[in-house]
Short mmCIF file of C-alpha atoms in Angstrom, two decimals:
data_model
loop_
_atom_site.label_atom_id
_atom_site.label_comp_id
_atom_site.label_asym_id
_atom_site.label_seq_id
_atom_site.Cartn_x
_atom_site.Cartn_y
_atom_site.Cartn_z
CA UNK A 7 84.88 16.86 -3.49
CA UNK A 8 87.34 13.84 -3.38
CA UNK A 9 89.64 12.28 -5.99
CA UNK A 10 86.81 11.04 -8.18
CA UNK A 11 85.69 13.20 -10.74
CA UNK A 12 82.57 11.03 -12.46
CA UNK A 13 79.42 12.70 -12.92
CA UNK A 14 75.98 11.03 -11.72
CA UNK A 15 73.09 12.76 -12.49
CA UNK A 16 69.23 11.73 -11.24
CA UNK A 17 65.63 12.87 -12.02
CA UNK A 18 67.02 15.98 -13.52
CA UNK A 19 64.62 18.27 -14.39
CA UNK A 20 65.37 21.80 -15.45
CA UNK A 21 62.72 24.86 -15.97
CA UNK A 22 63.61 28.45 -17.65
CA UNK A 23 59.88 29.89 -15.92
CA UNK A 24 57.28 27.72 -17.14
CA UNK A 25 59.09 26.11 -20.00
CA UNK A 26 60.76 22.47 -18.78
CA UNK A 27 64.22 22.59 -20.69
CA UNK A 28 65.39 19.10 -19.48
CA UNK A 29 63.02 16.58 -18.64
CA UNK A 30 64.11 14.12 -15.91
CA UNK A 31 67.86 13.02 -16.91
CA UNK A 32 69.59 10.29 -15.59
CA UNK A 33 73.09 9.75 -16.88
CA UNK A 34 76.26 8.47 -15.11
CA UNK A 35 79.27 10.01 -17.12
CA UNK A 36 82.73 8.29 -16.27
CA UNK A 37 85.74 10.13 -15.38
CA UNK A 38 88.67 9.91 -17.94
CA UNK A 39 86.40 9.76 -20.70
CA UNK A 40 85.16 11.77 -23.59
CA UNK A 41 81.05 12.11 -23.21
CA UNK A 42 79.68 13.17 -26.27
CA UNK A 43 76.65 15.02 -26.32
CA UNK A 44 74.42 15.38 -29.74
CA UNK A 45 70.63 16.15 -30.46
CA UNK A 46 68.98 18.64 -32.92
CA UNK A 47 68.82 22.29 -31.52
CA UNK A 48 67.21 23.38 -28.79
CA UNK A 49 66.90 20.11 -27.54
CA UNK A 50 69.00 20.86 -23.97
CA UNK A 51 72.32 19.52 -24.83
CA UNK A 52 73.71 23.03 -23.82
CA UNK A 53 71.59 23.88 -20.79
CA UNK A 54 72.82 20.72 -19.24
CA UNK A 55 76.41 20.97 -20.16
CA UNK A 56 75.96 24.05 -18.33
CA UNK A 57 74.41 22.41 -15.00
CA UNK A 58 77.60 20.75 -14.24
CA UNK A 59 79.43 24.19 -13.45
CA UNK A 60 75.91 26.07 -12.32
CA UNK A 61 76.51 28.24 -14.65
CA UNK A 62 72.75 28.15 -15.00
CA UNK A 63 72.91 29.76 -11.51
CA UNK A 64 73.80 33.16 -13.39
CA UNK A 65 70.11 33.19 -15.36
CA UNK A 66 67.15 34.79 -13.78
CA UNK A 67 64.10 32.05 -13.47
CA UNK A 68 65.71 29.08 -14.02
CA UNK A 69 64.83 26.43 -11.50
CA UNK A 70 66.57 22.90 -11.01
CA UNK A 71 65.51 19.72 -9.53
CA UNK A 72 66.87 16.00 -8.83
CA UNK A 73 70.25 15.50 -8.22
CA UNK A 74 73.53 15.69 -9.91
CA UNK A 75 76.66 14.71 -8.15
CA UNK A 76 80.53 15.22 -8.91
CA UNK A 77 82.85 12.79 -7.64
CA UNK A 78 79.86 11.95 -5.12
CA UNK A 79 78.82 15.08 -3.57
CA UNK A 80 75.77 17.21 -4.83
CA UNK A 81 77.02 20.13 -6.37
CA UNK A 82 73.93 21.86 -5.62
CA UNK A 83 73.61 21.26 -1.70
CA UNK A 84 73.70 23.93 0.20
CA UNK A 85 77.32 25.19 1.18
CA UNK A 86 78.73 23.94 -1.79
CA UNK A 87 81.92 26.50 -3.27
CA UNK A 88 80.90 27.47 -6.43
CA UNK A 89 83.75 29.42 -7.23
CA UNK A 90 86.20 26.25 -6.14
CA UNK A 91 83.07 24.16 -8.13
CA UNK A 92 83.76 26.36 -11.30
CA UNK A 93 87.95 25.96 -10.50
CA UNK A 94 87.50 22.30 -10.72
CA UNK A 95 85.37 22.49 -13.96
CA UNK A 96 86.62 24.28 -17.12
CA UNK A 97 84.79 25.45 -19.95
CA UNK A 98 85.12 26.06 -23.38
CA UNK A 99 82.96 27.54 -25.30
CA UNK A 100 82.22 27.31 -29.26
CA UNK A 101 83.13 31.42 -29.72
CA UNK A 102 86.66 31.48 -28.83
CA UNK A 103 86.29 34.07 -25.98
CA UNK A 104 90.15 35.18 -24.85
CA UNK A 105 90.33 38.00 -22.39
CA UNK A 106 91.55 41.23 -24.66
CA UNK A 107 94.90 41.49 -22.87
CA UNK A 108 98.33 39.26 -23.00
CA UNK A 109 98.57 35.57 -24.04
CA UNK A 110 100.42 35.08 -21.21
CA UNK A 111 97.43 37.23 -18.95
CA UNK A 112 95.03 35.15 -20.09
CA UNK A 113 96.85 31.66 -18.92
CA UNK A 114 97.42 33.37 -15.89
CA UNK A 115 94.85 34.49 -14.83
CA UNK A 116 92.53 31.89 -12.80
CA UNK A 117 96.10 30.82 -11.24
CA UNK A 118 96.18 35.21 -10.11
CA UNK A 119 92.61 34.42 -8.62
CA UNK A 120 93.88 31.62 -6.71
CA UNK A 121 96.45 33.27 -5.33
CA UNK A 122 99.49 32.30 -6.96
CA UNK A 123 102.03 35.43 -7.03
CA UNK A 124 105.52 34.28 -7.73
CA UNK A 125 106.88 34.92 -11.26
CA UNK A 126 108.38 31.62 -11.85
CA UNK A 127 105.58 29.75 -10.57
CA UNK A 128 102.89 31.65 -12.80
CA UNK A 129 105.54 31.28 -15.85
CA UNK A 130 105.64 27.25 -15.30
CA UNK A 131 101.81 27.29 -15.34
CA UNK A 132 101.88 29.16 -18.13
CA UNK A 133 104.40 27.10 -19.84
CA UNK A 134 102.94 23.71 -19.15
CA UNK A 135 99.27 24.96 -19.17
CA UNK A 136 100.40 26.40 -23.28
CA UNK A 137 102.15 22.86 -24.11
CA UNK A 138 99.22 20.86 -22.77
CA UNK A 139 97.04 22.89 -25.13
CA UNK A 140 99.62 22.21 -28.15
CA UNK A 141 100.17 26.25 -28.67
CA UNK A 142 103.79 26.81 -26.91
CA UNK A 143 105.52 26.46 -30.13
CA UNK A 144 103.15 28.79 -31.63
CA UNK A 145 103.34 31.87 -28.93
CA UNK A 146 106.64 31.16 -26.80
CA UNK A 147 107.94 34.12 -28.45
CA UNK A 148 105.04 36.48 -28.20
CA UNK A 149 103.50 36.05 -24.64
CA UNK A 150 103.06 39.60 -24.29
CA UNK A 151 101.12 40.50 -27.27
CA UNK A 152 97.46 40.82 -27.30
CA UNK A 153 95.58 37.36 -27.75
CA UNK A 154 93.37 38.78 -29.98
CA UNK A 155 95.94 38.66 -32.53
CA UNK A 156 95.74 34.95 -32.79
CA UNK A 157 93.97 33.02 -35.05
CA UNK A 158 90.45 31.77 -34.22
CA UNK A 159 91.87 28.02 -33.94
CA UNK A 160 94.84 29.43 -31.98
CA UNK A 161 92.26 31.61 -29.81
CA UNK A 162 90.37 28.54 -28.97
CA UNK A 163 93.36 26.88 -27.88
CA UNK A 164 94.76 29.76 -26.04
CA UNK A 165 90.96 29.31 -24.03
CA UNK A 166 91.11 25.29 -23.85
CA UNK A 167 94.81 26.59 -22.25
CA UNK A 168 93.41 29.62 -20.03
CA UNK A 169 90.98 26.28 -18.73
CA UNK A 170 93.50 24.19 -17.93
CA UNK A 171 95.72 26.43 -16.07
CA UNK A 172 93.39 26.34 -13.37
CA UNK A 173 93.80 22.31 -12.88
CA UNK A 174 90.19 21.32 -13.36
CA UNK A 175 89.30 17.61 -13.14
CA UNK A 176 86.70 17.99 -15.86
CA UNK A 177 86.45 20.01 -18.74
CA UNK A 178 83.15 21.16 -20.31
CA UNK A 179 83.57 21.93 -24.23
CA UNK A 180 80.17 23.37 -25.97
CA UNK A 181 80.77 22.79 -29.52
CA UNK A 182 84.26 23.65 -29.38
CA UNK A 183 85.28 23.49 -33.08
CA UNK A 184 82.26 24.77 -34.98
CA UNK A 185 84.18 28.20 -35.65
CA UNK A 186 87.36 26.43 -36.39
CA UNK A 187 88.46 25.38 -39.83
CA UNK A 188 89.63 21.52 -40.65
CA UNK A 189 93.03 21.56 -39.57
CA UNK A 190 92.71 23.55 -36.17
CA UNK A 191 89.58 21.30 -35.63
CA UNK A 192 92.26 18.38 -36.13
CA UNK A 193 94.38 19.70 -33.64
CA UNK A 194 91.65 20.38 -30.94
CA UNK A 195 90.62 17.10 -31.30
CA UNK A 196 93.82 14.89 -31.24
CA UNK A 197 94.28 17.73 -28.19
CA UNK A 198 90.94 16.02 -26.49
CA UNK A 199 92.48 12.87 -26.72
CA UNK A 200 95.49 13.39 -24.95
CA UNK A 201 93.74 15.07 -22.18
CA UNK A 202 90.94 12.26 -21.31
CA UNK A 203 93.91 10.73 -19.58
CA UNK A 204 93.89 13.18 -16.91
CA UNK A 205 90.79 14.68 -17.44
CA UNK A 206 86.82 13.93 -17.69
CA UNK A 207 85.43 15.38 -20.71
CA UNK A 208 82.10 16.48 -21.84
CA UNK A 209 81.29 17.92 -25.29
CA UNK A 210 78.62 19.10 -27.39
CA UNK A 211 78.95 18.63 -30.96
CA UNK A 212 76.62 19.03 -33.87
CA UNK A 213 79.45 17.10 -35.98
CA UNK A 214 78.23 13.78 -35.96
CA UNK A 215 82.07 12.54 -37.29
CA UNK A 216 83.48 14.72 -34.57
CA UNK A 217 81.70 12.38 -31.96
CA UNK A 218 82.48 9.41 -33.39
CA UNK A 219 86.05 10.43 -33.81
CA UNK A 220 86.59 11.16 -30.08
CA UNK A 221 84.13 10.21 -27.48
CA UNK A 222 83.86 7.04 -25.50
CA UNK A 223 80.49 7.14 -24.97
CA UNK A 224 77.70 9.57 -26.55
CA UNK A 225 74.11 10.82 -25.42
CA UNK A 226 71.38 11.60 -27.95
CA UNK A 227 69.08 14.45 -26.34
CA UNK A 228 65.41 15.25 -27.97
CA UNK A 229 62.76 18.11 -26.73
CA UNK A 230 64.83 18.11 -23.46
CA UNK A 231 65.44 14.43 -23.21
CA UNK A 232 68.00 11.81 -23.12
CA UNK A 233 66.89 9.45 -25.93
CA UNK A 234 69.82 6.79 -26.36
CA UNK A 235 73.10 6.69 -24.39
CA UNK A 236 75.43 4.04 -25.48
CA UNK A 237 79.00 3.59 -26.54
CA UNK A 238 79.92 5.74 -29.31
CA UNK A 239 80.34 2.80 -31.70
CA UNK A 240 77.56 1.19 -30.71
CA UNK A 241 75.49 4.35 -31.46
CA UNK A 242 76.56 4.99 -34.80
CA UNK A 243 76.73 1.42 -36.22
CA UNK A 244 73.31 0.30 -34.02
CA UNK A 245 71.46 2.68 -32.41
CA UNK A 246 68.46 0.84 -30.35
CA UNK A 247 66.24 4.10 -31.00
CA UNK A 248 64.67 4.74 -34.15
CA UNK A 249 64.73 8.61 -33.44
CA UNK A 250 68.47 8.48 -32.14
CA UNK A 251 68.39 6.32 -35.61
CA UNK A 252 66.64 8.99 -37.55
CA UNK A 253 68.79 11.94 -36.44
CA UNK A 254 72.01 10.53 -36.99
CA UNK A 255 71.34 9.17 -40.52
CA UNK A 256 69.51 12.90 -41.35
CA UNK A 257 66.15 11.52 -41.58
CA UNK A 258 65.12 14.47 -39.58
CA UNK A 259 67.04 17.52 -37.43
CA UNK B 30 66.96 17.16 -53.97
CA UNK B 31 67.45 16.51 -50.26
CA UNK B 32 70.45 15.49 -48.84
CA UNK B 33 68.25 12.24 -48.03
CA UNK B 34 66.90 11.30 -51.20
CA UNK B 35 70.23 11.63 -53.09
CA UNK B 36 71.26 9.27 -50.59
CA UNK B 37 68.69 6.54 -51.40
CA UNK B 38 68.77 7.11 -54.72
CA UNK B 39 72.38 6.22 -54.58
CA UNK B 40 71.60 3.11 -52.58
CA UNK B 41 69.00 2.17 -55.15
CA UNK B 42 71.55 2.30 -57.43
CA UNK B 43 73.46 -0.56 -55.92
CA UNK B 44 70.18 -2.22 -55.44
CA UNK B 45 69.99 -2.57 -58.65
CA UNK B 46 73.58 -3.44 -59.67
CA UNK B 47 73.61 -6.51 -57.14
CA UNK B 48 70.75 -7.53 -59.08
CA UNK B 49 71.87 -7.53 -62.48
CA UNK B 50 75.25 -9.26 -60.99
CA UNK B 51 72.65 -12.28 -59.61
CA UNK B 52 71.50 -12.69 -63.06
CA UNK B 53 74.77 -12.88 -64.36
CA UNK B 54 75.73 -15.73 -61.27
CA UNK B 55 72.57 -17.19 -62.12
CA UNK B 56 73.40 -17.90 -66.22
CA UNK B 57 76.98 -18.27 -65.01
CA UNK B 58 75.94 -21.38 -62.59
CA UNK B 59 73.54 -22.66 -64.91
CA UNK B 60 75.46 -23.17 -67.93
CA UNK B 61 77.88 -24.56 -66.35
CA UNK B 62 76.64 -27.28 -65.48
CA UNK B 63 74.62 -27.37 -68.65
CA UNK B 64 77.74 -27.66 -70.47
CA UNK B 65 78.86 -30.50 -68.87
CA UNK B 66 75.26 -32.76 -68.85
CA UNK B 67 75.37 -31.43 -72.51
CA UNK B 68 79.11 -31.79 -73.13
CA UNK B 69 78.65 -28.12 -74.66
CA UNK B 70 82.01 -26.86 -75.07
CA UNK B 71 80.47 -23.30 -76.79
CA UNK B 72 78.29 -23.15 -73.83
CA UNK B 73 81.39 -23.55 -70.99
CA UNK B 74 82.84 -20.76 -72.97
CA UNK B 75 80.18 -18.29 -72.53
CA UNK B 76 80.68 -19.26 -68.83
CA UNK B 77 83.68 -17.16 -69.18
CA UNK B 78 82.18 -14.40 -70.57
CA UNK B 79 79.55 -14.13 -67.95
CA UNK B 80 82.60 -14.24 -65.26
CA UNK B 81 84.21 -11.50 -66.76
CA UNK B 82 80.77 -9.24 -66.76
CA UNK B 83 80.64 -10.75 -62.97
CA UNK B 84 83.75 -9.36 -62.04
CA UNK B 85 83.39 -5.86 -63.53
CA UNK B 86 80.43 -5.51 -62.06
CA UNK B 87 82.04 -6.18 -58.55
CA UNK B 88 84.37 -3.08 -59.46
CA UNK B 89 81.73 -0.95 -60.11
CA UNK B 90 79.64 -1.97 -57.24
CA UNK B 91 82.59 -1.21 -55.14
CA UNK B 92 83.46 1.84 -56.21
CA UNK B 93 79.92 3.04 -55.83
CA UNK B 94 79.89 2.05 -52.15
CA UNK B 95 83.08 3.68 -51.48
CA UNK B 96 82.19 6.82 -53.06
CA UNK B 97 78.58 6.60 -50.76
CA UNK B 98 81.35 6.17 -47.74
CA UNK B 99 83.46 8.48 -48.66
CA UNK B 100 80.39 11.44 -49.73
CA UNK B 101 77.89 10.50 -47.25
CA UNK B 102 79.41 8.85 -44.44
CA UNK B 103 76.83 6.57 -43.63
CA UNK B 104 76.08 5.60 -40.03
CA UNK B 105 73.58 3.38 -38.44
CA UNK B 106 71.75 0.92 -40.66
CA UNK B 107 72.78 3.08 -43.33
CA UNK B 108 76.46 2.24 -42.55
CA UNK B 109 75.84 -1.35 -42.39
CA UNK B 110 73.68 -1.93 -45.18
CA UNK B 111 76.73 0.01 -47.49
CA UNK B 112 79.35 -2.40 -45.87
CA UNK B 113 76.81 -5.67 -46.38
CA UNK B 114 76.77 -4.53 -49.90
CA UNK B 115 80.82 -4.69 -50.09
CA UNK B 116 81.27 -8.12 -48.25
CA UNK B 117 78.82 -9.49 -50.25
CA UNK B 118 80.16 -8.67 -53.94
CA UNK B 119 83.41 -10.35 -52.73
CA UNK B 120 81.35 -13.67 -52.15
CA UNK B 121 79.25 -13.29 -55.24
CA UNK B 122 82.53 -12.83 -57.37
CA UNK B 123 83.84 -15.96 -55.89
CA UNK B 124 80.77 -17.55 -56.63
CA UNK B 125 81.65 -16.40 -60.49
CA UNK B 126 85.24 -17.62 -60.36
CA UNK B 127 83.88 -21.36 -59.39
CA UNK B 128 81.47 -21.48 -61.74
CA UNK B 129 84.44 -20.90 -64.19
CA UNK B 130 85.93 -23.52 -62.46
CA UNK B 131 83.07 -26.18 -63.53
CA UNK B 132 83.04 -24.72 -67.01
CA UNK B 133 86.92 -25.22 -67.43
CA UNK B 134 86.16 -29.44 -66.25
CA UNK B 135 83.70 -29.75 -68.43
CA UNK B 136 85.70 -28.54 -71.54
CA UNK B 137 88.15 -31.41 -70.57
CA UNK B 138 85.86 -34.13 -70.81
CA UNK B 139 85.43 -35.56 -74.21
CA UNK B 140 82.15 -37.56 -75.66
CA UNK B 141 83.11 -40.18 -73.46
CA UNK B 142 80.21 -40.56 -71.85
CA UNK B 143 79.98 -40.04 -67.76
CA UNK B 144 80.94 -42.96 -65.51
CA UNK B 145 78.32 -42.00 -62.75
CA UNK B 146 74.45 -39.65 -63.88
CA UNK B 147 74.61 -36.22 -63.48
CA UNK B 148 71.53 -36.13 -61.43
CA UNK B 149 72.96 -34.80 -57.99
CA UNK B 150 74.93 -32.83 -59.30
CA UNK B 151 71.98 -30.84 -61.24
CA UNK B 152 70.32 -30.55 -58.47
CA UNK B 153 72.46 -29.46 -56.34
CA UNK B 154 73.02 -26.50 -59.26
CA UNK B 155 69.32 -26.16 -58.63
CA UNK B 156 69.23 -25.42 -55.39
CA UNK B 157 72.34 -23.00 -55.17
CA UNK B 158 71.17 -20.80 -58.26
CA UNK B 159 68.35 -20.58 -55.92
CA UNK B 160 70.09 -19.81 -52.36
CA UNK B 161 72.06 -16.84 -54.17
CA UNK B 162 69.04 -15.26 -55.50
CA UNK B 163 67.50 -15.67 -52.13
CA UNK B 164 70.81 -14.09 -50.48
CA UNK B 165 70.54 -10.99 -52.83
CA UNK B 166 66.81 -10.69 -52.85
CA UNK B 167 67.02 -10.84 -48.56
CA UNK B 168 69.19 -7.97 -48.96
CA UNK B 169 66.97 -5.84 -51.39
CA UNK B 170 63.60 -6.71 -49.53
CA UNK B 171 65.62 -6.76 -46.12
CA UNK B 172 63.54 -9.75 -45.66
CA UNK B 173 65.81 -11.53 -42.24
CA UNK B 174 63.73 -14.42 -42.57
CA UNK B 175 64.39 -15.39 -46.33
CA UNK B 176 68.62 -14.61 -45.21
CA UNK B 177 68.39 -16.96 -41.88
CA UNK B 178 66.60 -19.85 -43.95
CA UNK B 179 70.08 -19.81 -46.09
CA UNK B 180 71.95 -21.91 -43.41
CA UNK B 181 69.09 -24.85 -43.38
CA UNK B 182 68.74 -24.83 -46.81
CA UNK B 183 72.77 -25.24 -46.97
CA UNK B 184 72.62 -28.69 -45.38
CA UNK B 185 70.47 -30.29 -48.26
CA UNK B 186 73.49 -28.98 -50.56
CA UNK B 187 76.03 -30.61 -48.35
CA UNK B 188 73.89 -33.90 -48.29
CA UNK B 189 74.11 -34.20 -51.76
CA UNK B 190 77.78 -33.36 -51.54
CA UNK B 191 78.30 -36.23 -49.00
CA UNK B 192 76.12 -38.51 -51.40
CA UNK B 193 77.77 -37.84 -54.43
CA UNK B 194 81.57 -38.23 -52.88
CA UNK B 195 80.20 -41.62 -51.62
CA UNK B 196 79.18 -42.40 -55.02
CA UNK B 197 83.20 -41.42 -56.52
CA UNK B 198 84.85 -43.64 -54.03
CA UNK B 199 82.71 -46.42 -54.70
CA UNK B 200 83.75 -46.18 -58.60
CA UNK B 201 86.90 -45.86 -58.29
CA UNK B 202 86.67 -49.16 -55.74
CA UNK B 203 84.42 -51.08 -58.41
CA UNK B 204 87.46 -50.18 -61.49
CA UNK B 205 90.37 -47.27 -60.57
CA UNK B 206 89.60 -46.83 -64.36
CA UNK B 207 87.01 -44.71 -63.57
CA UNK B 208 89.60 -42.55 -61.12
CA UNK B 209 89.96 -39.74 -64.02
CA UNK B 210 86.58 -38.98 -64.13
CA UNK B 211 85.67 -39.33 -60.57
CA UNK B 212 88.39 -36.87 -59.59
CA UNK B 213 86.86 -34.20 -61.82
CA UNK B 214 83.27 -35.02 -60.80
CA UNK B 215 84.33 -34.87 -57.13
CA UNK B 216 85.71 -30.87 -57.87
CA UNK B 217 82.96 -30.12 -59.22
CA UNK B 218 81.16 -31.72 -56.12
CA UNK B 219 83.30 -29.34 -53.79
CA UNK B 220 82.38 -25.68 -55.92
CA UNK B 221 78.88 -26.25 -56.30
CA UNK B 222 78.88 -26.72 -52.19
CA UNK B 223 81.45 -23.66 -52.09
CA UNK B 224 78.87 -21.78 -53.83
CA UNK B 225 76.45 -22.96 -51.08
CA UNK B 226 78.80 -21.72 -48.21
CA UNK B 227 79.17 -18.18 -50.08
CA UNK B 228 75.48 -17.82 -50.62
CA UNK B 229 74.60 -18.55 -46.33
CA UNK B 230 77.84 -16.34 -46.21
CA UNK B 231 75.50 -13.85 -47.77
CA UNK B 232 72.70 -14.46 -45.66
CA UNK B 233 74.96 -13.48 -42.73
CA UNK B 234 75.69 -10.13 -44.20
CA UNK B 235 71.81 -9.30 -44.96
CA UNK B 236 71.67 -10.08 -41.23
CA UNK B 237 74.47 -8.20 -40.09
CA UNK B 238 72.98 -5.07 -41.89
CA UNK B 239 69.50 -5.95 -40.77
CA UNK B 240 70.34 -6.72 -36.88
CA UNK B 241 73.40 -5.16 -36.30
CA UNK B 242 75.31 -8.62 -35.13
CA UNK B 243 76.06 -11.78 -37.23
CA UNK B 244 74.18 -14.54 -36.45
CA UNK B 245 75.87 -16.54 -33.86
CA UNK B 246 76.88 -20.33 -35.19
CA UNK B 247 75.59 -23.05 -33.27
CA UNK B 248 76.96 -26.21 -35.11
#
């Protein structure tokens, strides 16, 4: 994988056993951007989030064809280092999902895997990996307590933390703030757009405000399809699809 | 109630308010210049009356798009038709505040009689009573067509315009006696083709909301 961390996926087509989940995707997501993904349930937006760190590669019958490629190379070629793929890819997920042991464990922890030993070099990662995710302030004193003793919008940042301590290029966020009340959703999302400077992002939202809040761009999946995929502004103020049209203005989904 | 239908019933609502606003333009416009063919002084004053009415009913139209904004945050065609609504009230208010403007002329001229007819100056009342109800009805209908015919239909107002300014100058040329009256005639000249320009203004908006883009200007 070089330098470039865009996304460029081709005749995608995904199948859990019989059942077709996506049905050939094309999309080219830019790096340094905030991708929005939206779409009634069901209708993929998840399972392909997923295909980007092959975490897909973890389910029993699930079977993936076409191409997707990060930065230019096809993740799914043989050879490829899932575990550096997975490095280079965060995730969040919308259950906030820390580790039961320390805050400062759970930053450190894909920087242990790595291989990083020294104390002061796991405490900078820590440090700068906490302030990134706007929760230093909040836990410099209390490292060593348990994170499950943090709030649910402080948990989630603790995990959008534990993701970037790792250095990933792109982060992966599936519905990120559902569980989160206004004001830590606020803070998770003024967090997203610091980080699209350094980072590629890709999240799914059901919060149609939360998209158009955030994301450069935003894809409208139906029954496993990629409907509409415009500029975020463009989407919400003239979407070219009368079902991208219809879910958005709660016609249907 | 769905989520939906409260939604369009709210819409409706404005529907109808925009309407009852173009009736009050329409009286507002035509008695205006009624007053002064007539030299009706009572009937300039209900001109203010209707103005008033005119311009509460742009606060109330207003505030029932911003609460639709703020409750429902429209998006889509939804989102445009809500801020079409609010540009358009803003040009249909000004539209009531010229029509004052003729009403407030006409109370100054006395029994004097008129140094030039009135004729072009009806008409061209005529014809921009008719371009805002066209402008409003595009919007309700979402009729495109009826809003992009508002720009042609503008340059027979702004022939007359030309005509009747032509007319002024050669008065006052012929006897500067008649400069008093010419002067007012000409302002009145200029609002009725104001109105004109708010009511293809209109048009644009019932475009925008239909389309998506504002139609692009070629003159």
């Amino acid at each position: 994988m070089d330098n470039k961390f865009n996304i460029t996926v081709k005749n995608c087509d995904l199948y859990y056993g019989d059942f077709q989940a996506l049905k050939n995707i094309n999309i080219d997501i830019d790096e340094r951007e905030v991708t929005a993904f939206i779409g009634p349930s069901g209708c993929g937006k998840s399972t392909f989030i997923k295909t980007f760190n092959r975490m897909n590669d973890l389910i029993e019958d699930c079977r993936i064809t076409g191409e997707i490629k990060i930065g230019g190379e096809n993740i799914y070629a043989k050879g490829t280092d899932v575990t550096l793929l997975r490095k280079n890819i965060g995730m969040v997920f919308q259950k906030p999902n820390p580790f039961p042991m320390s805050i400062y464990d759970n930053v450190a922890f894909a920087p242990r895997t790595f291989g990083i030993k020294k104390k002061t070099e796991l405490d900078a990662i820590v440090e700068r990996s906490l302030k990134q995710a706007g929760l230093w302030g909040e836990v410099k004193d209390r490292l060593r307590k348990n994170a499950m003793g943090l709030s649910g919008g402080q948990q989630q940042r603790l995990c959008i933390a534990r993701a970037l301590a790792a250095e990933p290029k792109i982060l992966l966020m599936d519905e990120p703030t559902s569980a989160l009340d206004p004001i830590s959703t606020g803070k998770i999302e003024e967090l997203i757009n610091e980080l699209k400077v350094d980072y590629t992002i890709v999240i799914v939202t059901h919060n149609m405000q939360q998209a158009t809040r955030i994301s450069d761009k935003t894809a409208f999946f139906l029954l496993g399809e990629i409907i509409e995929y415009a500029k975020t502004g463009e989407l919400f103020s003239n979407p070219k699809d009368k079902r991208a049209e219809n879910y958005i203005t709660g016609r249907f989904g | 109630m769905s989520i939906r239908a409260k939604y369009e019933k709210e819409l409706q609502g404005i529907f109808d308010s925009l309407v009852l606003m173009c009736r009050h333009i329409e009286a507002a416009i035509e008695k205006c210049v009624k007053a002064l063919t007539d030299c009706d002084f009572e009937l300039a004053r209900d001109v203010f009356e209707e103005e008033k009415q005119i311009d509460e009913m742009e606060r109330s139209i207003e505030q029932a798009c911003f609460k639709i904004l703020l409750m429902e945050t429209p998006v889509a065609r939804d989102f445009r038709e809500v801020s079409a609504a609010l540009k358009m009230i803003t040009d249909l208010e000004r539209i009531g505040d010229q029509a004052r403007d003729i009403a407030e002329i006409a109370i100054q001229f006395k029994d004097e009689g008129y140094i030039k007819k009135l004729t072009d100056i009806t008409k061209m009342a005529v014809i921009v009573i008719q371009m805002v109800k066209d402008g409003v009805q595009a919007y309700i209908n979402r009729d495109l067509e009826l809003a992009r015919s508002l720009d042609a239909t503008d340059d027979k107002v702004d022939g007359l315009f030309n005509k009747v300014m032509a007319d002024c100058i050669e008065l006052v040329k012929k006897d500067p006696d008649n400069a008093e009256q010419a002067v007012m005639l000409l302002m009145i000249n200029k609002y009725l083709e104001r109105i004109g320009d708010h009511a293809v203004n209109i048009g644009e908006w019932v475009e925008f909301a239909l389309t998506g883009s504002h139609p692009k200007k070629i003159k």
